[in-house]
mmCIF file of C-alpha atoms in Angstrom:
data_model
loop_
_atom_site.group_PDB
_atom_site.id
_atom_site.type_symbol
_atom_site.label_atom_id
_atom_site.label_comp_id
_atom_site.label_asym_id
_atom_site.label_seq_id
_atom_site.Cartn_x
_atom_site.Cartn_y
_atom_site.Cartn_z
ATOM 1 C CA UNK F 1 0.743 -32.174 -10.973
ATOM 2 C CA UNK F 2 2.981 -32.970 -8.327
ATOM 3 C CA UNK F 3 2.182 -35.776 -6.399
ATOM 4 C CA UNK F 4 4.296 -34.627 -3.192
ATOM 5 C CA UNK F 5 2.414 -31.476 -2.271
ATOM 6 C CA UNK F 6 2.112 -30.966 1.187
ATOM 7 C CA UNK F 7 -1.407 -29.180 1.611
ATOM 8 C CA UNK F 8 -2.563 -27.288 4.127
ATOM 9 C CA UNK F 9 -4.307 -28.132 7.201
ATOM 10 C CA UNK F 10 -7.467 -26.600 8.368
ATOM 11 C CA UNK F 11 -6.167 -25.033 11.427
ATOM 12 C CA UNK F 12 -3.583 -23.981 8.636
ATOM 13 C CA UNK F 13 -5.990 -23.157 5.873
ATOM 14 C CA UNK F 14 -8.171 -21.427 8.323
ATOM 15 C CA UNK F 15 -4.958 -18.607 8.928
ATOM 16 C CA UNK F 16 -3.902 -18.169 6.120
ATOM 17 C CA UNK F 17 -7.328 -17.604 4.136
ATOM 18 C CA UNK F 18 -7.592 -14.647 6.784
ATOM 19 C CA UNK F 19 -4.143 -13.677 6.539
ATOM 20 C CA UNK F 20 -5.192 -13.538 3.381
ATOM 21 C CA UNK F 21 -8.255 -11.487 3.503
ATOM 22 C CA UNK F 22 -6.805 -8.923 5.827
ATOM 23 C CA UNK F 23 -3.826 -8.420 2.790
ATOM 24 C CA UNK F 24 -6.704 -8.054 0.637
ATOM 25 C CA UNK F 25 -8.512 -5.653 3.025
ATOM 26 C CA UNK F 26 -6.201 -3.746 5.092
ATOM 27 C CA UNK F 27 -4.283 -1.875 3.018
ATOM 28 C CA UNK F 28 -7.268 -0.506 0.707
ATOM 29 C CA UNK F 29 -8.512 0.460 3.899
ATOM 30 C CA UNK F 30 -5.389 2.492 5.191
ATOM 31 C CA UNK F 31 -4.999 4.260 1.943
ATOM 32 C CA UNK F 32 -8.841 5.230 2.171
ATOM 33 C CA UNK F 33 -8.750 6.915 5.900
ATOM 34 C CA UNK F 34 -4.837 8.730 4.427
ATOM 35 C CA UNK F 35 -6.064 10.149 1.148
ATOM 36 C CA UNK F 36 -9.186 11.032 2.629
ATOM 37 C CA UNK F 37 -8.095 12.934 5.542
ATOM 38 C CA UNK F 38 -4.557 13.719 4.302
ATOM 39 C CA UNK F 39 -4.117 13.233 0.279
ATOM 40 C CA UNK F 40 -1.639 10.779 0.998
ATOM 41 C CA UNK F 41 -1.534 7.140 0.151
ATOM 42 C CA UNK F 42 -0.291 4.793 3.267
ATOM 43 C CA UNK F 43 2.861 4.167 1.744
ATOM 44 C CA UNK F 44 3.158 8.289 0.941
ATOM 45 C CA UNK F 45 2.699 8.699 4.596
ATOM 46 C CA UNK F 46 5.042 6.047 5.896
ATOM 47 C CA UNK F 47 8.292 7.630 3.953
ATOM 48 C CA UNK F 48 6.614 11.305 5.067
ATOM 49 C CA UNK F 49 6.670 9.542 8.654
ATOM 50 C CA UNK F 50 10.182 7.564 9.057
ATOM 51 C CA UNK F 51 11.941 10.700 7.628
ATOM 52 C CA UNK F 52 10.378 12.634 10.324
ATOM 53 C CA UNK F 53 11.751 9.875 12.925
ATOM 54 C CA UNK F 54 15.282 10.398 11.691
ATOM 55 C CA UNK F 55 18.252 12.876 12.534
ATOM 56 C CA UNK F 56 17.447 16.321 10.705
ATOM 57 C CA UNK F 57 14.278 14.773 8.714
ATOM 58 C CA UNK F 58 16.754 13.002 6.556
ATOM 59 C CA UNK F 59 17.847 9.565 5.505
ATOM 60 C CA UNK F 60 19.638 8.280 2.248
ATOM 61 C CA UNK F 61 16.991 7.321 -0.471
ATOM 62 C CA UNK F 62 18.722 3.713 -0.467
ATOM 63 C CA UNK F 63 18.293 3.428 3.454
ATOM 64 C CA UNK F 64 15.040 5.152 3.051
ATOM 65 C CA UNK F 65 13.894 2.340 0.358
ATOM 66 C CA UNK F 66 14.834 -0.435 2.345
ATOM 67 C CA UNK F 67 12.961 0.624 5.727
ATOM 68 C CA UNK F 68 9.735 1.152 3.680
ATOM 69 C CA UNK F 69 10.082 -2.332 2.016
ATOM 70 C CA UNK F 70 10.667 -0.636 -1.409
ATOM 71 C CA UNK F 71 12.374 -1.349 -4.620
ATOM 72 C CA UNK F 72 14.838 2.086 -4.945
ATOM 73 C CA UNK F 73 12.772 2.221 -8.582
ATOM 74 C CA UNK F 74 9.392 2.411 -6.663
ATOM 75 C CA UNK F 75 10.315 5.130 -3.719
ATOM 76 C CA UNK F 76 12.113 7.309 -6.364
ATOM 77 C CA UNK F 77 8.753 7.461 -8.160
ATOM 78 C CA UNK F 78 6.700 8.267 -4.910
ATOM 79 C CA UNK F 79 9.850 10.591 -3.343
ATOM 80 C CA UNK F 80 9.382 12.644 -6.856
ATOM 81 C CA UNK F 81 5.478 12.790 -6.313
ATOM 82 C CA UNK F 82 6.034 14.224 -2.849
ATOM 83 C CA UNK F 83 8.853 16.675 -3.817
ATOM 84 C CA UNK F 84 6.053 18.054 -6.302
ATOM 85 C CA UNK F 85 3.940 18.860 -3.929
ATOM 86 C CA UNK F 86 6.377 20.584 -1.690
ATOM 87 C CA UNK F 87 6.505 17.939 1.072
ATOM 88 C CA UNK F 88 10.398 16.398 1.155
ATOM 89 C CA UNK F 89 13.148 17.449 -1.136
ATOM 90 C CA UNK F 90 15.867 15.488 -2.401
ATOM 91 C CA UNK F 91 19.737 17.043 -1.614
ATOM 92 C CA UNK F 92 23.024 15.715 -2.178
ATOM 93 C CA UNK F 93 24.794 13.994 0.591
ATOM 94 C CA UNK F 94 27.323 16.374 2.016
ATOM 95 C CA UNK F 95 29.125 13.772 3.416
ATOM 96 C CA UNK F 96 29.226 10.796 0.265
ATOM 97 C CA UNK F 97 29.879 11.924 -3.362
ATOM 98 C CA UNK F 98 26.698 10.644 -5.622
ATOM 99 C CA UNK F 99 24.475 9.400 -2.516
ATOM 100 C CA UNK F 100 21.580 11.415 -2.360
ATOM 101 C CA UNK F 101 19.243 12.448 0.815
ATOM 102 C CA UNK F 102 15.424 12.836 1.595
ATOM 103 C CA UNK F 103 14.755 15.446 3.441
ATOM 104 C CA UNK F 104 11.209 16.231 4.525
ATOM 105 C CA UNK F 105 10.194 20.047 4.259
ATOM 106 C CA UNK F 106 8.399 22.215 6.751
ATOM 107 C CA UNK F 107 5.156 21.756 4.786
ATOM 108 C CA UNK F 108 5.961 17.859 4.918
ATOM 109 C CA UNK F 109 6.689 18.123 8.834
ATOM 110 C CA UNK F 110 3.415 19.874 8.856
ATOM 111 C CA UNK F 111 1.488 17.339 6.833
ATOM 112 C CA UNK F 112 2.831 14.156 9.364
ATOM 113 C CA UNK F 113 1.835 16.259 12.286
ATOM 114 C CA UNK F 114 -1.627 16.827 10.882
ATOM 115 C CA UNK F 115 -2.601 13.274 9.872
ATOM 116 C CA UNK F 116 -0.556 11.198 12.208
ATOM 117 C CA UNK F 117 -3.407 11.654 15.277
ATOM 118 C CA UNK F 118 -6.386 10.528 12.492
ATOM 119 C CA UNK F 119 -4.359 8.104 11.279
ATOM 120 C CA UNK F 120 -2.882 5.962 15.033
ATOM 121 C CA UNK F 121 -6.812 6.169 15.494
ATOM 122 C CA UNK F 122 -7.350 3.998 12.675
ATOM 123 C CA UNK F 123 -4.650 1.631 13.652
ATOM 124 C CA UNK F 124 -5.471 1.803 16.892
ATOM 125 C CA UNK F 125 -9.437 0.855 15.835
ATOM 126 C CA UNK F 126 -8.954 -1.656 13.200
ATOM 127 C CA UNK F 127 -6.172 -3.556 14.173
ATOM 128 C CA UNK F 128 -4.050 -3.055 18.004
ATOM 129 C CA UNK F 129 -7.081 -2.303 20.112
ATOM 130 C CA UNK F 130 -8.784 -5.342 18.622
ATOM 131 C CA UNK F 131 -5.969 -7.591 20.382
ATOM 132 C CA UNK F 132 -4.863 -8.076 23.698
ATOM 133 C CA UNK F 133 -0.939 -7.838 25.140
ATOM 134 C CA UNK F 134 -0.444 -10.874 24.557
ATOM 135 C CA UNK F 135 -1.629 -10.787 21.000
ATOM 136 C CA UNK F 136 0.364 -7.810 20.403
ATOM 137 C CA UNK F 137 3.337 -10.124 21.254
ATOM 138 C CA UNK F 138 2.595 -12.811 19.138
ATOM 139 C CA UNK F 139 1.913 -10.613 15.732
ATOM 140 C CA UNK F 140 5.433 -8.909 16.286
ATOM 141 C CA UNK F 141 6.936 -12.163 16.664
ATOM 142 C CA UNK F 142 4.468 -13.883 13.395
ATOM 143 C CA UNK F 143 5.422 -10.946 11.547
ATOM 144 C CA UNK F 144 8.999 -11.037 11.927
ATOM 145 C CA UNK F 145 9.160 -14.751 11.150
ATOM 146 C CA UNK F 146 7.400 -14.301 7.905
ATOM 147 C CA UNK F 147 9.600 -11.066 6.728
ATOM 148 C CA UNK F 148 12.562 -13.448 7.520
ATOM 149 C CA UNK F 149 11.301 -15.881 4.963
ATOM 150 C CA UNK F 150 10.095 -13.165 2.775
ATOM 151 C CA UNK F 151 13.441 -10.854 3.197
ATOM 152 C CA UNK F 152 16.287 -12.176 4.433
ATOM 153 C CA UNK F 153 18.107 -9.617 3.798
ATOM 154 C CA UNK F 154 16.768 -7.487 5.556
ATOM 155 C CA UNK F 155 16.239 -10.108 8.415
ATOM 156 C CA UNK F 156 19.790 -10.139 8.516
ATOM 157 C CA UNK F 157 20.150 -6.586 9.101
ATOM 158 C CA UNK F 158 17.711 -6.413 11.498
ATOM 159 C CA UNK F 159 15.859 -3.316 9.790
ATOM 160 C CA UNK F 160 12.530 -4.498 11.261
ATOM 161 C CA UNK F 161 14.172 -4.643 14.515
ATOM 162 C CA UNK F 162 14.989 -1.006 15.497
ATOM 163 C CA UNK F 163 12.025 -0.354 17.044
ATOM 164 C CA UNK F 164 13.248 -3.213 20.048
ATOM 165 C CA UNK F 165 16.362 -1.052 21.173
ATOM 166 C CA UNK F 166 15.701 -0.850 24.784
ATOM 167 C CA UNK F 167 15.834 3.294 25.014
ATOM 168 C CA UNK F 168 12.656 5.181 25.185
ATOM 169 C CA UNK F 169 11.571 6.611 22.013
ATOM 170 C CA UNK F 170 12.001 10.217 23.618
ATOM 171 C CA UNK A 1 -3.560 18.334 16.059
ATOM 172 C CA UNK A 2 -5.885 16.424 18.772
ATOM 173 C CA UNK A 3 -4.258 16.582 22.307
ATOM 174 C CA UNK A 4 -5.993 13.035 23.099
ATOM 175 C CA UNK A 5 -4.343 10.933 21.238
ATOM 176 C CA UNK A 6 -3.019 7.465 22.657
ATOM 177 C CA UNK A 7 0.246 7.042 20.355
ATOM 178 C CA UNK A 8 1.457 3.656 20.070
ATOM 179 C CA UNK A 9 3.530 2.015 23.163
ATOM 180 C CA UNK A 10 6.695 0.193 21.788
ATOM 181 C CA UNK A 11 5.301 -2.915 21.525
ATOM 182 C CA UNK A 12 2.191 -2.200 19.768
ATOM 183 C CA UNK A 13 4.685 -0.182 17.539
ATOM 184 C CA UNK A 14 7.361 -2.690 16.486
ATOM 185 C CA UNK A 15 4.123 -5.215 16.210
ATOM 186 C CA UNK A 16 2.507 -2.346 13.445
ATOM 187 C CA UNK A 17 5.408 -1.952 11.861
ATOM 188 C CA UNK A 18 5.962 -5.731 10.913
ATOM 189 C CA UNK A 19 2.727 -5.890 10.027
ATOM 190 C CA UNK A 20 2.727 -2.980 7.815
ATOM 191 C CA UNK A 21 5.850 -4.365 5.509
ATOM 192 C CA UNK A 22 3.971 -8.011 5.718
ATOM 193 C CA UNK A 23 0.834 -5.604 4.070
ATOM 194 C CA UNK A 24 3.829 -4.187 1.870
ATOM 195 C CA UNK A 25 5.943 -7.643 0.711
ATOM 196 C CA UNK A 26 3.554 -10.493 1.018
ATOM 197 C CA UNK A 27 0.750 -9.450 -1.667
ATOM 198 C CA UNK A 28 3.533 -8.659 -4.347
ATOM 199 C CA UNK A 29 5.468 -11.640 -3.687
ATOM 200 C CA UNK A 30 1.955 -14.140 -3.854
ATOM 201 C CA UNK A 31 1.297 -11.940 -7.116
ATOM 202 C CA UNK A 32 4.796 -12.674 -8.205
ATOM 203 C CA UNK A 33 4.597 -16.295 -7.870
ATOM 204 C CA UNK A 34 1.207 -16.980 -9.502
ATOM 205 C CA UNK A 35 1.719 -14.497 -12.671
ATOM 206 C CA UNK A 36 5.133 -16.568 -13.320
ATOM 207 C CA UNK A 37 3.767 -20.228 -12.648
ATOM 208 C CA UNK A 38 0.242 -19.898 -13.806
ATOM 209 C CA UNK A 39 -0.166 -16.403 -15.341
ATOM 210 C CA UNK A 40 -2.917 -15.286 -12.648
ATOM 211 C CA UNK A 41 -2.576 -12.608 -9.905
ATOM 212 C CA UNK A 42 -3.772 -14.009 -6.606
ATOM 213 C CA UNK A 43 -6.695 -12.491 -6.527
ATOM 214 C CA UNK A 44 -7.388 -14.126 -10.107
ATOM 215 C CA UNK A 45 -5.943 -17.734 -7.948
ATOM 216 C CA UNK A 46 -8.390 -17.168 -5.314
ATOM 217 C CA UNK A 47 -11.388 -16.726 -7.464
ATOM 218 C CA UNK A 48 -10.940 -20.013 -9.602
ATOM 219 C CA UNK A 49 -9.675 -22.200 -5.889
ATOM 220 C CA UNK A 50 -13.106 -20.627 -3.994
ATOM 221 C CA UNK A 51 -15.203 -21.954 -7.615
ATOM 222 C CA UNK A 52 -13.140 -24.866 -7.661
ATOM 223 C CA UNK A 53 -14.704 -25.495 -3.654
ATOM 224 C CA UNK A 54 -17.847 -25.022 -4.081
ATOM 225 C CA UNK A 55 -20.653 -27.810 -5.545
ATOM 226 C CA UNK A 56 -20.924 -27.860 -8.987
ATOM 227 C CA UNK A 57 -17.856 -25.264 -9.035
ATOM 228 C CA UNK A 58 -20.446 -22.259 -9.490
ATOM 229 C CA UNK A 59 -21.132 -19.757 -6.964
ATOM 230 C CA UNK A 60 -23.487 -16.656 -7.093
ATOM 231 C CA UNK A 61 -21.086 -13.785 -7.787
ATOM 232 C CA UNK A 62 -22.693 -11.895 -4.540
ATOM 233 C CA UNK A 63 -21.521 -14.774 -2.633
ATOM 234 C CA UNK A 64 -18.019 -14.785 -4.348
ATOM 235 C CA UNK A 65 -17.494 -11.372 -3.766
ATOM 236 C CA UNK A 66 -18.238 -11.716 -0.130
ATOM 237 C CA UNK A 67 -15.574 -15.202 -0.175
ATOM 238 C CA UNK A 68 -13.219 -13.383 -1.899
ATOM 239 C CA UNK A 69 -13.830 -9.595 0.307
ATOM 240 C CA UNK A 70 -14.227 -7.765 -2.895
ATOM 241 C CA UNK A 71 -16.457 -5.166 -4.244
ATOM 242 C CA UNK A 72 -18.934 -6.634 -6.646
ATOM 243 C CA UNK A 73 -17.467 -3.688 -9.211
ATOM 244 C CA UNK A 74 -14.112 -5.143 -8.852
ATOM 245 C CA UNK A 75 -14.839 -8.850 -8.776
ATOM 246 C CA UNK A 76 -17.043 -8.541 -12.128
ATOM 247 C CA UNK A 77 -13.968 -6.857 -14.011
ATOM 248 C CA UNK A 78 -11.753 -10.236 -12.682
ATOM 249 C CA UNK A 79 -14.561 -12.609 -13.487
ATOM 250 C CA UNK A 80 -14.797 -10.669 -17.074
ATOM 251 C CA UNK A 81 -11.209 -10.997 -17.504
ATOM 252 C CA UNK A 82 -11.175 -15.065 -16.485
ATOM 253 C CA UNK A 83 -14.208 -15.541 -18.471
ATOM 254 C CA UNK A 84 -12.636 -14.121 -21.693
ATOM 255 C CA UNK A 85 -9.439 -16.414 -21.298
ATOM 256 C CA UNK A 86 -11.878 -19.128 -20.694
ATOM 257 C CA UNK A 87 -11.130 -20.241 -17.170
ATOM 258 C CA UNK A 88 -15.070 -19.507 -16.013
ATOM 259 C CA UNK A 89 -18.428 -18.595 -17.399
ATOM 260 C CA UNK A 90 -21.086 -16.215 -16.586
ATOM 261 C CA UNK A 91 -24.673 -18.504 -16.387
ATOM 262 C CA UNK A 92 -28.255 -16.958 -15.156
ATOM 263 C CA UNK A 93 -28.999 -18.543 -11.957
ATOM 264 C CA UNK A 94 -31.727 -21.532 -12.914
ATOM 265 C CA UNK A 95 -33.371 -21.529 -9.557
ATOM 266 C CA UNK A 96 -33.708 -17.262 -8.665
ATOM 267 C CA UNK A 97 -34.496 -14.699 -11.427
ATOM 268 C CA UNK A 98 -31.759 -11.618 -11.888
ATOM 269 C CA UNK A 99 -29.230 -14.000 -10.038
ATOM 270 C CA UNK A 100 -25.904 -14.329 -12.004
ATOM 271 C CA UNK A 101 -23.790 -17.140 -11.381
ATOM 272 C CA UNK A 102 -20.063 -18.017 -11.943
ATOM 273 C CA UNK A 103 -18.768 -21.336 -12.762
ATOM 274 C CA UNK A 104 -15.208 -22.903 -13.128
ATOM 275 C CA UNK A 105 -14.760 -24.392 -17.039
ATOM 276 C CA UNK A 106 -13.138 -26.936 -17.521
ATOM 277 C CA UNK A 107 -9.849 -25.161 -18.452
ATOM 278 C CA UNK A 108 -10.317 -23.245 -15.299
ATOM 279 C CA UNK A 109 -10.303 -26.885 -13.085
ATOM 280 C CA UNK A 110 -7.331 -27.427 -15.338
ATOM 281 C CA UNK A 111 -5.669 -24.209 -13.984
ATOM 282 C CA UNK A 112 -6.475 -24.819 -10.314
ATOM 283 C CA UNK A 113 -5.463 -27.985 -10.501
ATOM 284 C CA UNK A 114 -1.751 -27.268 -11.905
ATOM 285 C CA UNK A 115 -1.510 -23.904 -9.634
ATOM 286 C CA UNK A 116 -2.442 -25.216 -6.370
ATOM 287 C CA UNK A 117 0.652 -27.402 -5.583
ATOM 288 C CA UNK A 118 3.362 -24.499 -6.670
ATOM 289 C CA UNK A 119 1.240 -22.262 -4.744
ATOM 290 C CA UNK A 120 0.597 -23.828 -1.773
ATOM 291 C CA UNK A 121 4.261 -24.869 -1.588
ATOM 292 C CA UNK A 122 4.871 -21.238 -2.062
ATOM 293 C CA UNK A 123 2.763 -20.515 0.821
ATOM 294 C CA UNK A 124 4.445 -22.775 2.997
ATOM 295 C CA UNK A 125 7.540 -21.386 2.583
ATOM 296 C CA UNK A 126 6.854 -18.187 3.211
ATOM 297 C CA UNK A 127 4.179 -18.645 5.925
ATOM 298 C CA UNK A 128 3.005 -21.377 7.506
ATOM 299 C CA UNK A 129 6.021 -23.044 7.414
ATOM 300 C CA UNK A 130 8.123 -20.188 9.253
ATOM 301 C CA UNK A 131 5.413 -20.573 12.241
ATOM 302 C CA UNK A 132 4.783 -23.061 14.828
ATOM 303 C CA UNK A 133 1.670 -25.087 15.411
ATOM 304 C CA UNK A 134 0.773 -22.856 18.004
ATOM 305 C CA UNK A 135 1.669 -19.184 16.101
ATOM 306 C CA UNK A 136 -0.756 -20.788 13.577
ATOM 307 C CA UNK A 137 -3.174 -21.254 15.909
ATOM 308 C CA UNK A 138 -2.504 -17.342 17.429
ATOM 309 C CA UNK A 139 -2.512 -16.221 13.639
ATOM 310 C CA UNK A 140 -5.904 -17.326 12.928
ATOM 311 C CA UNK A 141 -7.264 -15.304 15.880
ATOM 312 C CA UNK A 142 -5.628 -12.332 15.634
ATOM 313 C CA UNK A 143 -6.348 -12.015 11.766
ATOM 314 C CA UNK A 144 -10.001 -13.039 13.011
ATOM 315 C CA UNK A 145 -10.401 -9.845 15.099
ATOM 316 C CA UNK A 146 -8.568 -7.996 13.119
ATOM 317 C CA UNK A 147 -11.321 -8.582 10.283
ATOM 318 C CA UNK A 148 -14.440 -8.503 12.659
ATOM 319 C CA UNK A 149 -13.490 -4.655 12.808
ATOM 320 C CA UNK A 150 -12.024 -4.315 9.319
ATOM 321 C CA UNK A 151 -15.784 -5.903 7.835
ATOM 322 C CA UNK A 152 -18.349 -6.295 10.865
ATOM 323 C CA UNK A 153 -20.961 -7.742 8.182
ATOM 324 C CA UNK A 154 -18.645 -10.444 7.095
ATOM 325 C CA UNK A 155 -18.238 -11.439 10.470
ATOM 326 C CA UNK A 156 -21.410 -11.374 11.372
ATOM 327 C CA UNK A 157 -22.526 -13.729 8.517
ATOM 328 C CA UNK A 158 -19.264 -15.794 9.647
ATOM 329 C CA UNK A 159 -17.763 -16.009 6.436
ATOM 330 C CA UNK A 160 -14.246 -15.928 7.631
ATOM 331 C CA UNK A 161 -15.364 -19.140 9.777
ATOM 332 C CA UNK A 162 -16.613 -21.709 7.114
ATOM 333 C CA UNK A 163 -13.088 -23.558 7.315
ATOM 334 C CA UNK A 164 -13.755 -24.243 10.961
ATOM 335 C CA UNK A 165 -16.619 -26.438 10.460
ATOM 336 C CA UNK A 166 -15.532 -29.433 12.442
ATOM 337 C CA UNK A 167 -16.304 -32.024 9.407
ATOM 338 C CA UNK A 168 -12.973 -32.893 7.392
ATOM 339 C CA UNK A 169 -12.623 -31.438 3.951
ATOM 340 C CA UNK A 170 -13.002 -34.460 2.048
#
């Protein structure tokens, strides 16, 4: 046993045992309102619902992997589950030789359109409408200090931060 | 499609988003940790610490399941799974009939014990130490109301709020 460890203290303990809970919690709950109302897992629905954010539904399955957080090993196994069932298909790049595109489908347009009012309710219940503005603040700045530590990468690139560019959304 | 529904503003958005890929990174990286260092998953971790807390290191498994915000269906597989490596043991309550009780062995004090530095410093690194005193602070109140609407009961019963008792720990 180490003799140097720096322990937590409460006011420390106290956050991160509910951080904590909410990991455990939260996203069983997300996947329970998506698959019941939609057959889709949260993480199904978030690749169904950046694609539909991009330029013609598409984005490269390596771009695609690293906005959803994923290893390229763990989208290509959901990507195939959703091309089964119709909702995205996977095309070669026109434009790079061996890069290959997602491209969501009419039926997988369809799908985000359907569940995406159900499923901002949710969010909108069990996690933004319990805080105030200012709260709102402080989680997108909490949040983006922890994926720094836990992705620097990505921190680097600033893939959490596209959502900040100062143009309206539409 | 609903016509009523109050999408996200920008800043509720970006603060989601983080939050989502915290829901996405942080669980498999505390898993990733523990099963190298100390061959547990975190929920496994989290078990043996709250049994390792408690007097006599035994706690009714209702009561653990409501520490630890599992099912009782999926807490008894984890407890069945520690108890047959040894770490804890399944004893009849001696004071109330049909009550089961779970309780750290000695091994399982053993494991704590050699986890909890690696684990906390992993913590640290990847949490509390990327926040300031008063994000900490902010953390613990937003995860609060996050999980007074993710679990009403639980906070009800204050379970999220034994840490807060203004006594010291030891």
């Amino acid at each position: 046993m180490r003799v140097d460890t720096r322990w937590l203290t409460r006011e420390q303990l106290a956050a991160w045992v509910r951080l904590a809970a909410v990991l455990e919690l939260l996203p069983t709950a997300l996947d329970s309102q998506l698959r019941r109302d939609a057959q889709l897992t949260h993480f199904d629905y978030y690749v169904l619902a950046m694609l539909s954010e991009s330029p013609d539904s598409t984005m490269r399955m390596a771009k695609l992997a690293e906005t959803t957080t994923a290893t390229l090993a763990r989208l290509s196994h959901v990507v195939q589950r959703l091309e089964t069932r119709g909702l995205l298909e996977r095309v070669p790049c026109p434009a790079v030789r061996r890069v290959t595109n997602a491209r969501l489908t009419e039926a997988g347009w369809r799908k985000v359109r359907e569940a995406a009012p159900g499923h901002v309710a949710f969010v909108r219940d069990n996690v933004i409408d319990a805080l105030t503005p200012d709260q709102i603040t402080q989680l997108a700045d909490i949040t983006q200090a922890i994926l720094h530590r836990l992705d620097p990468t990505a921190g680097r690139a600033g893939m959490y931060q596209w959502y900040d560019s100062p143009e309206p959304a539409d």
